[in-house]
Amino acid sequence: MPRDAWVQDRANLLPGPEHFELSMRRTIDQFEAIAEAASLPDLWVRLEQRGVLMRLDPAVEPTTFRCAIASREEMTQLRRIHDVVRLGRLRSVERSHLVLEQGVIGAHADTLYIDCSAAALHPAPSVPVFDGDRINLLMVSWCRPLFSAALIAQVENTVSDEAEQNALCEPVPVPERPSDWLVQWAVTLKNAQRWRQQPQVDAWLKNSRLNTVGVLLDGAGPVDPAQLDLLRLSGAKAQAAVPNLRRLMASLHSPGADTEARGGRPARPDPVVP
């Protein structure tokens, strides 16, 4: 296991009106954690305590985030596996041993080794979504590639100016390290603010089955006051989180910040936080 990962709790992301309250409260928890965090390590602790993120081993600090989702029951089953090797990536499989980045362990010639390390999402090139006669299908919302593709299609269909199209579709980076969780939210919040200001996009969002809030409310009938209160609270908490979000984003480039999670790689350029 080359890198432990932060994992999202599936229960927070289930569709349908019966899951509305839990999903919205976890969204609010995320914004509150951002607003209250004193540092990046403190942010991960707060997100874990609030049930937003999970990890396989509480004694091991995760060094990656890839939008992975699992249920708490699935995590419990995974924790039954005790023979976990944390010696980096596999270099080669020999008849008698496995060569890893940080060591060698014994192997058996009659054992089948399966590579399960492929990523579902790969880092995208630094290009705009709308680029002349080419449309680059990039994520424009936090961990939502399908929603992103649909929104890009809506923008292409209703907005003719390329500069405005790209302003509505700033790419959200595919995450690799824990700090990318924060970077994704920064860009998503900025995009969402612009979507609400564009009438045709805003109308589409309210009716799209790929939009999280719309899916949660689907079939619920008239929105009751408690649901409206949660929606308003979520918006207020998002705005309240922005000042500290800016500070945390700035800390990504301070000496020693998120060093382990970056793995020695250069930090991403910061998006402009709304």
Tab-separated table of C-alpha atoms in Angstrom:
chain	number	residue	atom	x	y	z
A	1	MET	CA	0.000	0.000	0.000
A	2	PRO	CA	2.086	2.944	-1.237
A	3	ARG	CA	-0.084	5.728	0.178
A	4	ASP	CA	-2.937	5.858	2.672
A	5	ALA	CA	-5.855	7.947	1.473
A	6	TRP	CA	-8.569	10.115	2.901
A	7	VAL	CA	-11.910	8.561	1.923
A	8	GLN	CA	-15.375	10.109	1.726
A	9	ASP	CA	-18.248	8.507	3.626
A	10	ARG	CA	-20.793	7.160	1.143
A	11	ALA	CA	-23.662	7.885	3.551
A	12	ASN	CA	-23.089	11.621	3.090
A	13	LEU	CA	-23.515	11.418	-0.682
A	14	LEU	CA	-26.614	9.276	-1.173
A	15	PRO	CA	-29.427	10.723	-3.344
A	16	GLY	CA	-33.081	11.127	-2.478
A	17	PRO	CA	-35.104	13.184	-0.006
A	18	GLU	CA	-34.591	10.660	2.799
A	19	HIS	CA	-30.874	11.512	2.764
A	20	PHE	CA	-31.296	15.273	2.404
A	21	GLU	CA	-30.721	16.274	6.020
A	22	LEU	CA	-27.596	14.164	6.542
A	23	SER	CA	-26.060	15.253	3.250
A	24	MET	CA	-26.715	18.937	3.883
A	25	ARG	CA	-25.445	18.749	7.454
A	26	ARG	CA	-22.222	17.135	6.260
A	27	THR	CA	-21.858	19.885	3.654
A	28	ILE	CA	-22.307	22.433	6.426
A	29	ASP	CA	-19.759	20.503	8.506
A	30	GLN	CA	-17.224	20.872	5.696
A	31	PHE	CA	-17.661	24.633	5.535
A	32	GLU	CA	-17.492	24.938	9.320
A	33	ALA	CA	-14.295	22.882	9.388
A	34	ILE	CA	-12.743	25.166	6.767
A	35	ALA	CA	-13.817	28.261	8.697
A	36	GLU	CA	-12.464	26.991	12.028
A	37	ALA	CA	-9.244	25.216	11.009
A	38	ALA	CA	-6.031	26.740	12.331
A	39	SER	CA	-3.892	24.842	9.816
A	40	LEU	CA	-4.071	22.150	7.158
A	41	PRO	CA	-3.395	19.300	9.633
A	42	ASP	CA	-6.074	20.761	11.893
A	43	LEU	CA	-8.491	20.809	8.944
A	44	TRP	CA	-8.090	17.062	8.328
A	45	VAL	CA	-8.668	16.361	12.028
A	46	ARG	CA	-11.851	18.437	12.028
A	47	LEU	CA	-13.160	16.801	8.854
A	48	GLU	CA	-12.535	13.361	10.310
A	49	GLN	CA	-14.174	14.245	13.621
A	50	ARG	CA	-17.256	15.541	11.804
A	51	GLY	CA	-17.618	12.364	9.764
A	52	VAL	CA	-16.738	13.944	6.427
A	53	LEU	CA	-13.511	12.032	5.767
A	54	MET	CA	-12.321	8.610	6.915
A	55	ARG	CA	-9.005	6.777	6.919
A	56	LEU	CA	-8.077	3.137	7.028
A	57	ASP	CA	-5.758	3.305	10.033
A	58	PRO	CA	-6.141	6.052	12.662
A	59	ALA	CA	-2.427	5.727	13.425
A	60	VAL	CA	-1.355	6.482	9.845
A	61	GLU	CA	-1.606	9.985	8.366
A	62	PRO	CA	-3.041	9.804	4.819
A	63	THR	CA	-0.912	11.383	2.113
A	64	THR	CA	-3.381	11.278	-0.762
A	65	PHE	CA	-6.957	12.231	-1.630
A	66	ARG	CA	-8.464	10.937	-4.895
A	67	CYS	CA	-12.230	11.455	-4.389
A	68	ALA	CA	-12.546	7.849	-3.184
A	69	ILE	CA	-15.865	6.849	-1.600
A	70	ALA	CA	-16.608	3.981	0.784
A	71	SER	CA	-19.185	3.140	3.407
A	72	ARG	CA	-18.248	2.800	7.054
A	73	GLU	CA	-19.138	-0.886	6.806
A	74	GLU	CA	-16.696	-1.291	3.910
A	75	MET	CA	-13.970	0.460	5.895
A	76	THR	CA	-14.621	-1.915	8.792
A	77	GLN	CA	-14.143	-4.876	6.469
A	78	LEU	CA	-10.936	-3.397	5.059
A	79	ARG	CA	-9.559	-2.979	8.580
A	80	ARG	CA	-9.789	-6.754	9.026
A	81	ILE	CA	-6.729	-6.990	6.770
A	82	HIS	CA	-3.749	-6.685	9.102
A	83	ASP	CA	-0.900	-7.657	6.781
A	84	VAL	CA	-0.519	-4.224	5.182
A	85	VAL	CA	2.851	-3.394	3.624
A	86	ARG	CA	3.683	0.311	3.545
A	87	LEU	CA	7.000	0.421	1.703
A	88	GLY	CA	6.073	2.639	-1.219
A	89	ARG	CA	5.216	1.651	-4.769
A	90	LEU	CA	6.042	-1.720	-6.251
A	91	ARG	CA	9.110	-1.718	-8.490
A	92	SER	CA	9.152	-5.336	-9.631
A	93	VAL	CA	7.812	-8.812	-8.887
A	94	GLU	CA	10.494	-11.495	-8.706
A	95	ARG	CA	10.051	-15.232	-8.150
A	96	SER	CA	11.173	-15.041	-4.537
A	97	HIS	CA	10.557	-11.433	-3.536
A	98	LEU	CA	8.838	-8.118	-4.237
A	99	VAL	CA	10.953	-5.020	-4.762
A	100	LEU	CA	9.346	-1.854	-3.425
A	101	GLU	CA	10.553	1.737	-3.227
A	102	GLN	CA	11.552	1.415	0.412
A	103	GLY	CA	12.418	-2.237	0.836
A	104	VAL	CA	12.094	-5.860	-0.217
A	105	ILE	CA	9.667	-8.497	1.080
A	106	GLY	CA	9.433	-12.210	0.431
A	107	ALA	CA	7.134	-13.639	-2.234
A	108	HIS	CA	5.952	-17.040	-3.454
A	109	ALA	CA	6.385	-18.170	-7.039
A	110	ASP	CA	2.864	-19.645	-7.197
A	111	THR	CA	1.115	-16.477	-5.956
A	112	LEU	CA	-0.836	-14.203	-8.297
A	113	TYR	CA	-0.212	-10.485	-7.681
A	114	ILE	CA	-2.858	-8.084	-8.993
A	115	ASP	CA	-2.227	-4.401	-9.697
A	116	CYS	CA	-5.183	-2.458	-8.240
A	117	SER	CA	-3.457	0.914	-8.207
A	118	ALA	CA	-4.900	2.472	-11.370
A	119	ALA	CA	-6.473	5.891	-10.872
A	120	ALA	CA	-10.019	6.560	-12.045
A	121	LEU	CA	-9.160	10.200	-12.688
A	122	HIS	CA	-5.867	11.450	-14.065
A	123	PRO	CA	-4.313	14.920	-13.744
A	124	ALA	CA	-5.479	17.087	-16.609
A	125	PRO	CA	-3.309	19.369	-18.738
A	126	SER	CA	-3.362	23.080	-17.971
A	127	VAL	CA	-5.792	24.123	-20.701
A	128	PRO	CA	-9.122	25.982	-20.715
A	129	VAL	CA	-12.386	24.119	-21.146
A	130	PHE	CA	-13.320	26.141	-24.232
A	131	ASP	CA	-10.374	26.476	-26.584
A	132	GLY	CA	-11.369	27.632	-30.059
A	133	ASP	CA	-13.071	24.759	-31.881
A	134	ARG	CA	-12.095	22.331	-29.130
A	135	ILE	CA	-13.903	21.569	-25.856
A	136	ASN	CA	-11.748	20.001	-23.152
A	137	LEU	CA	-13.903	17.929	-20.808
A	138	LEU	CA	-12.426	18.870	-17.450
A	139	MET	CA	-13.988	18.876	-14.005
A	140	VAL	CA	-15.584	22.185	-13.064
A	141	SER	CA	-17.024	21.007	-9.755
A	142	TRP	CA	-15.653	19.161	-6.746
A	143	CYS	CA	-15.258	15.405	-7.478
A	144	ARG	CA	-18.134	15.451	-10.004
A	145	PRO	CA	-16.951	14.554	-13.523
A	146	LEU	CA	-20.422	13.648	-14.856
A	147	PHE	CA	-22.031	16.821	-13.547
A	148	SER	CA	-19.091	18.794	-14.937
A	149	ALA	CA	-19.557	17.367	-18.438
A	150	ALA	CA	-23.277	18.166	-18.367
A	151	LEU	CA	-22.703	21.719	-17.155
A	152	ILE	CA	-20.073	22.305	-19.843
A	153	ALA	CA	-22.623	21.163	-22.446
A	154	GLN	CA	-25.211	23.558	-21.022
A	155	VAL	CA	-22.758	26.465	-21.125
A	156	GLU	CA	-21.725	25.611	-24.692
A	157	ASN	CA	-25.389	25.523	-25.713
A	158	THR	CA	-26.465	28.787	-24.079
A	159	VAL	CA	-23.400	31.058	-23.855
A	160	SER	CA	-21.717	32.186	-27.071
A	161	ASP	CA	-18.793	34.265	-25.804
A	162	GLU	CA	-15.733	32.092	-25.188
A	163	ALA	CA	-14.364	34.302	-22.424
A	164	GLU	CA	-17.668	34.062	-20.547
A	165	GLN	CA	-17.806	30.323	-21.179
A	166	ASN	CA	-14.401	29.839	-19.591
A	167	ALA	CA	-15.255	32.171	-16.714
A	168	LEU	CA	-18.178	29.860	-15.915
A	169	CYS	CA	-16.039	26.738	-16.304
A	170	GLU	CA	-12.765	27.216	-14.475
A	171	PRO	CA	-11.183	23.745	-14.274
A	172	VAL	CA	-11.188	22.045	-10.887
A	173	PRO	CA	-7.940	20.078	-10.516
A	174	VAL	CA	-8.054	16.309	-10.284
A	175	PRO	CA	-6.906	15.652	-6.710
A	176	GLU	CA	-3.736	13.794	-5.795
A	177	ARG	CA	-2.748	15.033	-2.340
A	178	PRO	CA	-4.821	15.996	0.724
A	179	SER	CA	-4.362	19.717	0.095
A	180	ASP	CA	-6.176	19.275	-3.227
A	181	TRP	CA	-9.379	18.722	-1.229
A	182	LEU	CA	-9.117	22.390	-0.283
A	183	VAL	CA	-8.070	23.557	-3.754
A	184	GLN	CA	-11.072	21.790	-5.261
A	185	TRP	CA	-13.455	23.552	-2.903
A	186	ALA	CA	-11.886	26.944	-3.639
A	187	VAL	CA	-12.480	26.630	-7.384
A	188	THR	CA	-15.902	25.012	-6.968
A	189	LEU	CA	-17.166	27.844	-4.759
A	190	LYS	CA	-15.932	30.425	-7.249
A	191	ASN	CA	-17.587	28.621	-10.160
A	192	ALA	CA	-20.835	28.177	-8.218
A	193	GLN	CA	-20.962	31.892	-7.484
A	194	ARG	CA	-20.721	32.633	-11.208
A	195	TRP	CA	-23.311	29.989	-12.114
A	196	ARG	CA	-25.866	31.640	-9.847
A	197	GLN	CA	-25.274	34.953	-11.618
A	198	GLN	CA	-25.920	33.502	-15.099
A	199	PRO	CA	-29.718	33.105	-15.483
A	200	GLN	CA	-29.710	30.218	-17.958
A	201	VAL	CA	-27.117	28.227	-16.053
A	202	ASP	CA	-28.872	28.928	-12.758
A	203	ALA	CA	-32.190	27.716	-14.195
A	204	TRP	CA	-30.511	24.571	-15.517
A	205	LEU	CA	-28.968	23.844	-12.112
A	206	LYS	CA	-32.366	23.929	-10.439
A	207	ASN	CA	-33.687	21.234	-12.773
A	208	SER	CA	-30.661	19.045	-13.432
A	209	ARG	CA	-30.806	15.573	-11.923
A	210	LEU	CA	-26.999	15.669	-11.724
A	211	ASN	CA	-27.045	18.658	-9.390
A	212	THR	CA	-26.617	17.451	-5.816
A	213	VAL	CA	-29.329	19.536	-4.182
A	214	GLY	CA	-31.796	18.783	-6.962
A	215	VAL	CA	-31.183	15.052	-6.632
A	216	LEU	CA	-31.566	15.181	-2.865
A	217	LEU	CA	-34.900	16.955	-3.196
A	218	ASP	CA	-36.185	14.878	-6.117
A	219	GLY	CA	-39.576	13.438	-5.230
A	220	ALA	CA	-39.801	15.333	-1.972
A	221	GLY	CA	-42.606	17.614	-3.098
A	222	PRO	CA	-42.699	21.184	-1.788
A	223	VAL	CA	-39.567	22.041	0.162
A	224	ASP	CA	-40.454	22.286	3.838
A	225	PRO	CA	-39.179	25.097	6.080
A	226	ALA	CA	-36.567	22.877	7.740
A	227	GLN	CA	-35.056	22.003	4.365
A	228	LEU	CA	-35.033	25.645	3.330
A	229	ASP	CA	-33.292	26.534	6.581
A	230	LEU	CA	-30.568	23.967	5.870
A	231	LEU	CA	-30.115	25.271	2.328
A	232	ARG	CA	-29.800	28.841	3.585
A	233	LEU	CA	-27.453	27.768	6.368
A	234	SER	CA	-25.253	25.926	3.875
A	235	GLY	CA	-24.953	29.055	1.737
A	236	ALA	CA	-24.185	31.211	4.758
A	237	LYS	CA	-21.558	28.772	6.037
A	238	ALA	CA	-19.932	28.645	2.600
A	239	GLN	CA	-19.564	32.427	2.570
A	240	ALA	CA	-18.326	32.462	6.158
A	241	ALA	CA	-15.635	29.923	5.253
A	242	VAL	CA	-14.128	32.048	2.474
A	243	PRO	CA	-11.797	34.258	4.596
A	244	ASN	CA	-10.146	31.288	6.287
A	245	LEU	CA	-10.170	29.386	3.012
A	246	ARG	CA	-8.024	32.172	1.565
A	247	ARG	CA	-5.637	31.934	4.512
A	248	LEU	CA	-5.363	28.155	4.283
A	249	MET	CA	-4.780	28.375	0.541
A	250	ALA	CA	-1.980	30.874	1.118
A	251	SER	CA	-0.414	28.508	3.648
A	252	LEU	CA	0.042	25.869	0.939
A	253	HIS	CA	3.119	27.773	-0.216
A	254	SER	CA	4.598	28.450	3.204
A	255	PRO	CA	7.815	26.570	4.136
A	256	GLY	CA	7.064	22.990	5.159
A	257	ALA	CA	3.338	23.198	4.497
A	258	ASP	CA	1.777	19.912	3.425
A	259	THR	CA	5.273	18.593	2.633
A	260	GLU	CA	4.457	14.942	3.141
A	261	ALA	CA	1.311	15.151	1.043
A	262	ARG	CA	3.116	16.870	-1.808
A	263	GLY	CA	5.782	14.180	-1.886
A	264	GLY	CA	8.380	16.705	-2.969
A	265	ARG	CA	6.371	17.822	-5.988
A	266	PRO	CA	5.798	21.510	-6.741
A	267	ALA	CA	2.566	22.968	-5.460
A	268	ARG	CA	-0.261	23.761	-7.838
A	269	PRO	CA	-0.905	27.389	-8.746
A	270	ASP	CA	-3.527	28.770	-6.409
A	271	PRO	CA	-6.937	29.657	-7.821
A	272	VAL	CA	-8.346	33.041	-6.941
A	273	VAL	CA	-10.765	32.438	-4.090
A	274	PRO	CA	-14.032	34.399	-4.327
